[in-house]
PDB file of C-alpha atoms in Angstrom:
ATOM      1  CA  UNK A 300     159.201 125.359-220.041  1.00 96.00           C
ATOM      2  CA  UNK A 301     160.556 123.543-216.881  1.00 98.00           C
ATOM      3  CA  UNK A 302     163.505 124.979-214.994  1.00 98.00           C
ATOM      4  CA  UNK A 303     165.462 123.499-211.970  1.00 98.00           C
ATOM      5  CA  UNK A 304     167.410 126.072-209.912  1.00 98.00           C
ATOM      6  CA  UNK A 305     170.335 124.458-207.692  1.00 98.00           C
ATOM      7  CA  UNK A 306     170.835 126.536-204.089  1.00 96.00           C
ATOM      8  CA  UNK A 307     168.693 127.420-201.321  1.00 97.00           C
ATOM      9  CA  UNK A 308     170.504 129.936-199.637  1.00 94.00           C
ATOM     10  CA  UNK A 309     169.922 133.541-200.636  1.00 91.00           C
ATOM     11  CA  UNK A 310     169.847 134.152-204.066  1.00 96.00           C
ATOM     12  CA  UNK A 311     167.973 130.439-205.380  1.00 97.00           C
ATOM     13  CA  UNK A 312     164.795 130.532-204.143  1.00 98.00           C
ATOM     14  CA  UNK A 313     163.794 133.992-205.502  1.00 97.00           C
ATOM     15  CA  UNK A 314     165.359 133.128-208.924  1.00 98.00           C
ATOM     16  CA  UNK A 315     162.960 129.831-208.954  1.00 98.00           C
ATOM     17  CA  UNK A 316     159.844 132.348-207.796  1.00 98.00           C
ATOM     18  CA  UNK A 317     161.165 134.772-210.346  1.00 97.00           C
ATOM     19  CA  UNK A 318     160.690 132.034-213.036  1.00 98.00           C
ATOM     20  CA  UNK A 319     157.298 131.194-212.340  1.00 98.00           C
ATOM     21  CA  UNK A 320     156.179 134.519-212.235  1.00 97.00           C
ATOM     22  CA  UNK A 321     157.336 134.143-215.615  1.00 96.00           C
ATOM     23  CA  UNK A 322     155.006 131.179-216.609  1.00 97.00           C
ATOM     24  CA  UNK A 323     158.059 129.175-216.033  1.00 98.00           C
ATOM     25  CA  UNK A 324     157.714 125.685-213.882  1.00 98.00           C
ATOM     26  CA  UNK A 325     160.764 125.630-211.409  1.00 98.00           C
ATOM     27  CA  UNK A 326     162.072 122.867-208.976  1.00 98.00           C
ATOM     28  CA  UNK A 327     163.945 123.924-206.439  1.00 98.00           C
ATOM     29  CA  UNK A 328     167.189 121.271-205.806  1.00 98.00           C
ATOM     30  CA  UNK A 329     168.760 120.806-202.520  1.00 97.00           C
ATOM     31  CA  UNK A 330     171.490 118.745-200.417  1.00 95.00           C
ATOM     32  CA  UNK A 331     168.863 117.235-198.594  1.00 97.00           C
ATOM     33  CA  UNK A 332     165.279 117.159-198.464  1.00 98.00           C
ATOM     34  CA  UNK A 333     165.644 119.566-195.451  1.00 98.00           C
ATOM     35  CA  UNK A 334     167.368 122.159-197.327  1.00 97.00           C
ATOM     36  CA  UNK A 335     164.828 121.992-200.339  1.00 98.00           C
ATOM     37  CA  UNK A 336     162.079 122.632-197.918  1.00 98.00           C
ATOM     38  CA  UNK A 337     163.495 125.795-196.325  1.00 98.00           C
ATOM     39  CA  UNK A 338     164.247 126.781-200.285  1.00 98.00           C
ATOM     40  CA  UNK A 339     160.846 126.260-200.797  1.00 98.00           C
ATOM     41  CA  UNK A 340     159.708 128.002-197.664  1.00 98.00           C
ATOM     42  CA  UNK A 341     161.703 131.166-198.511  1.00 97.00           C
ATOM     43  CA  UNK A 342     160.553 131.440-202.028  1.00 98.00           C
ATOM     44  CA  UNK A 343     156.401 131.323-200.719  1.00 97.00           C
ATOM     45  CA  UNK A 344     157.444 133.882-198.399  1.00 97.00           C
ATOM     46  CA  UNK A 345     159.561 136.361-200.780  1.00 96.00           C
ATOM     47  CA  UNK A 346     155.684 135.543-203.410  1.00 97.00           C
ATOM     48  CA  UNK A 347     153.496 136.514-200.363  1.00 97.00           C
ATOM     49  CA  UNK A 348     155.307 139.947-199.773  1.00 96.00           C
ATOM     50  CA  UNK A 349     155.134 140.521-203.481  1.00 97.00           C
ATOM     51  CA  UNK A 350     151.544 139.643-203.769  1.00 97.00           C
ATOM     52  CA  UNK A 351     150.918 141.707-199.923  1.00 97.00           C
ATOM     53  CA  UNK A 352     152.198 144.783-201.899  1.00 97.00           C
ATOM     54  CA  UNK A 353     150.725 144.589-205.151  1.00 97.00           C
ATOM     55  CA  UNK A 354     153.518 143.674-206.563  1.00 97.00           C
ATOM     56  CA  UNK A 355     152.204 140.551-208.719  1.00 97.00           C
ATOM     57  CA  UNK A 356     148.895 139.484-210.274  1.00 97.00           C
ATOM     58  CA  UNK A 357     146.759 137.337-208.823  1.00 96.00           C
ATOM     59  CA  UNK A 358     147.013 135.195-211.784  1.00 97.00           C
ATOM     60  CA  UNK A 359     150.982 134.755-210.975  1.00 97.00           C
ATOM     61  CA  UNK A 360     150.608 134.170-207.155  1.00 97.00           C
ATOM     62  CA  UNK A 361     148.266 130.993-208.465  1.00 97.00           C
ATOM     63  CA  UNK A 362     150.677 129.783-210.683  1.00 98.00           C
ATOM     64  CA  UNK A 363     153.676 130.069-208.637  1.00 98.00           C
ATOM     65  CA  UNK A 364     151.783 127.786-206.212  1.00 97.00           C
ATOM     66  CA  UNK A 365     150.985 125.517-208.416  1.00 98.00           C
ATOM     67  CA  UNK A 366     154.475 125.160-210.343  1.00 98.00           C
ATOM     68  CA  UNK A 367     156.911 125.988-207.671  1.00 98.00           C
ATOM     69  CA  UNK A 368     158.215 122.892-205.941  1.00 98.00           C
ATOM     70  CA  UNK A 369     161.192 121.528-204.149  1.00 98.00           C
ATOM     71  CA  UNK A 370     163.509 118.425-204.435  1.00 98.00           C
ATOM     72  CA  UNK A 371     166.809 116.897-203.407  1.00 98.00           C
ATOM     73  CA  UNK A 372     166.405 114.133-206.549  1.00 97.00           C
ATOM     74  CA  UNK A 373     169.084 116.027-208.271  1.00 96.00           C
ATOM     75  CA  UNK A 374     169.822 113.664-211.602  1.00 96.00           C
ATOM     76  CA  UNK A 375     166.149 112.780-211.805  1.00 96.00           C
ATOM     77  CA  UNK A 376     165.309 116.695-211.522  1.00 97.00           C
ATOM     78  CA  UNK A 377     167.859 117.973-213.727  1.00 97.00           C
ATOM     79  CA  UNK A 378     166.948 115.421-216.630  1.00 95.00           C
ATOM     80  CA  UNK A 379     163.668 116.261-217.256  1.00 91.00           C
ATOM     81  CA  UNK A 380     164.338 120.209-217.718  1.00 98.00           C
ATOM     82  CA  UNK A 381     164.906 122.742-220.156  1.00 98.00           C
ATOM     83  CA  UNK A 382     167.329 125.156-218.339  1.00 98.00           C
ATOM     84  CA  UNK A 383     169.281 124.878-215.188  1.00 98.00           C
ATOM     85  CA  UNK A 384     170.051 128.135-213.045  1.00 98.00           C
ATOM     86  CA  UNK A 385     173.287 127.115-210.534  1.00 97.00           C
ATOM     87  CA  UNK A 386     173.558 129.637-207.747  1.00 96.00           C
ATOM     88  CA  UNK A 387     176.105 128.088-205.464  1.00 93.00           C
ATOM     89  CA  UNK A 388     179.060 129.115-203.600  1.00 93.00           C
ATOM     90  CA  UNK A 389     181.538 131.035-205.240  1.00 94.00           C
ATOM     91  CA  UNK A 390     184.387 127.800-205.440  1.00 96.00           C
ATOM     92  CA  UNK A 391     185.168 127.696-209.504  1.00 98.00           C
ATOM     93  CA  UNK A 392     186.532 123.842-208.420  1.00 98.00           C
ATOM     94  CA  UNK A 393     182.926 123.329-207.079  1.00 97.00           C
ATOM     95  CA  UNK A 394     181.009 124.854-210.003  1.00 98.00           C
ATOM     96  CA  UNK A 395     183.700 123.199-212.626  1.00 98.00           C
ATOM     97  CA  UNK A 396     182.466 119.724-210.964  1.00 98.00           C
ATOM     98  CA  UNK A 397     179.269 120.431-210.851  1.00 98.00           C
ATOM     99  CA  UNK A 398     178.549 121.903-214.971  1.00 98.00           C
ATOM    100  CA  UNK A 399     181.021 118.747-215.712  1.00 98.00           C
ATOM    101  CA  UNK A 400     178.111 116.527-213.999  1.00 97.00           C
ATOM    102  CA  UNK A 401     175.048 118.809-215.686  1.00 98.00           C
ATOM    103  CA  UNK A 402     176.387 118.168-218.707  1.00 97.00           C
ATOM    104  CA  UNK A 403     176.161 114.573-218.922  1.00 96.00           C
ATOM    105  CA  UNK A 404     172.537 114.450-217.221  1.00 96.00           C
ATOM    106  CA  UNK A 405     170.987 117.083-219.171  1.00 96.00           C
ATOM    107  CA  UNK A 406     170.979 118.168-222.719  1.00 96.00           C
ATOM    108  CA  UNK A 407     169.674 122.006-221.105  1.00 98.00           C
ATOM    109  CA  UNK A 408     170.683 124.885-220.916  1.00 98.00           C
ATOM    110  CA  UNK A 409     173.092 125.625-218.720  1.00 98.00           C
ATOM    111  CA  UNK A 410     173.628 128.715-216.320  1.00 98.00           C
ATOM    112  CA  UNK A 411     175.527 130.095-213.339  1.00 97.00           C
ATOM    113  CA  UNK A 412     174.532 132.715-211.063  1.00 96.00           C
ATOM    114  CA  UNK A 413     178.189 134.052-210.189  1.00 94.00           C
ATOM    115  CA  UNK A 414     178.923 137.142-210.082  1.00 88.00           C
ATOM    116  CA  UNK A 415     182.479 137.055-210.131  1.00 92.00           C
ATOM    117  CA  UNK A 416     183.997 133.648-211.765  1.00 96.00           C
ATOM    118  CA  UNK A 417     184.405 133.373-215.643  1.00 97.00           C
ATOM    119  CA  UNK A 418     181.766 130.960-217.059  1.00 97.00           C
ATOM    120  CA  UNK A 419     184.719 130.172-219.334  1.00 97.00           C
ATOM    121  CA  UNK A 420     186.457 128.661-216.521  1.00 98.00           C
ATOM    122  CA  UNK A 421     183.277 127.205-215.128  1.00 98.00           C
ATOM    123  CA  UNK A 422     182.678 125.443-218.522  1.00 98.00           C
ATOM    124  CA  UNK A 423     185.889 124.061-218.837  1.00 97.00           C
ATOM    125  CA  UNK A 424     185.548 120.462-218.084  1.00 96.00           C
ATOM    126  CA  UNK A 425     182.004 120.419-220.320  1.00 97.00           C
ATOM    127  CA  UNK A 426     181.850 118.316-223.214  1.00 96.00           C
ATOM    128  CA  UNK A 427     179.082 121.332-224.505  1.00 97.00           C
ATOM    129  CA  UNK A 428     180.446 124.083-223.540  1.00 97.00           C
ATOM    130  CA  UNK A 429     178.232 126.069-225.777  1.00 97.00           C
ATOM    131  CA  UNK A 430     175.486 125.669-223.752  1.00 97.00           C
ATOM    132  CA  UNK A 431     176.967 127.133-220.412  1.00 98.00           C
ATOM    133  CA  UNK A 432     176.259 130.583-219.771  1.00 97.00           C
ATOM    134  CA  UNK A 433     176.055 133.672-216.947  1.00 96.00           C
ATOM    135  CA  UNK A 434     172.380 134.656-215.858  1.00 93.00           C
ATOM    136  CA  UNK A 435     173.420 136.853-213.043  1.00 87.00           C
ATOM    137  CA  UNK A 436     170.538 138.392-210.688  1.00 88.00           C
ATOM    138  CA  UNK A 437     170.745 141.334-207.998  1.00 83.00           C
ATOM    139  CA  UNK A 438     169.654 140.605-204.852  1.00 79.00           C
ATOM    140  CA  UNK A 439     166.268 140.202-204.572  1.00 77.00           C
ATOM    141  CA  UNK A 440     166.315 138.332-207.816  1.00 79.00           C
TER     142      UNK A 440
END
């Protein structure tokens, strides 16, 4: 399974290192190539204090480095994957836009990591709305 998480502030990069502890292969997307970086950056440091505690198997610290990755290709990212994890700002106009462009580049599934906006709303302008959903993590993810 290949999953592309969109955000690189707080919450994204531990939900993409929380996938491939998983067995889970997970892009990180970004604005810019920058921002995917520092995503990226984050998420190898939140898998290092994990693995410094004991907190993961060795086998998952390997395969997080091997299947974590970052990008700013958003359509050519979000094409090739199975499920899509938002976690943007809170702005239902931004996350209406953005499910309304998901769901013409991707037949995944869809999901939003808000914690306060109805995915009903968010789904609105989707052609397949049945696919939109909440996956809502605490902080750390």
């Amino acid at each position: 399974m290949r999953a592309a998480v969109i955000g690189t502030g707080m919450m994204g990069p531990g939900i993409a290192m929380t996938l491939t502890l998983g067995g889970v292969e997970a892009v990180i997307l970004g604005r810019t190539a920058e921002s995917a970086a520092a995503g990226l950056a984050a998420a190898r440091r939140q898998l290092e204090l994990l693995a410094a505690n004991d907190l993961v198997t060795a086998e998952q610290v390997a395969f997080s480095r091997a299947h974590l990755r970052c990008s700013s290709l958003f359509e050519e990212e979000v094409a090739g994957v199975d499920l899509v994890i938002e976690s943007g700002p809170e702005n239902l106009p931004f996350k209406q836009e953005l499910f309304a462009k998901l769901d013409g580049l991707t037949g995944a599934i869809l999901t939003s990591n808000t914690s306060g906006l109805s995915i009903t709303a968010i789904a609105e302008r989707c052609q397949h709305p049945e696919r939109v959903m909440t996956t809502h993590f605490w902080n750390p993810p």
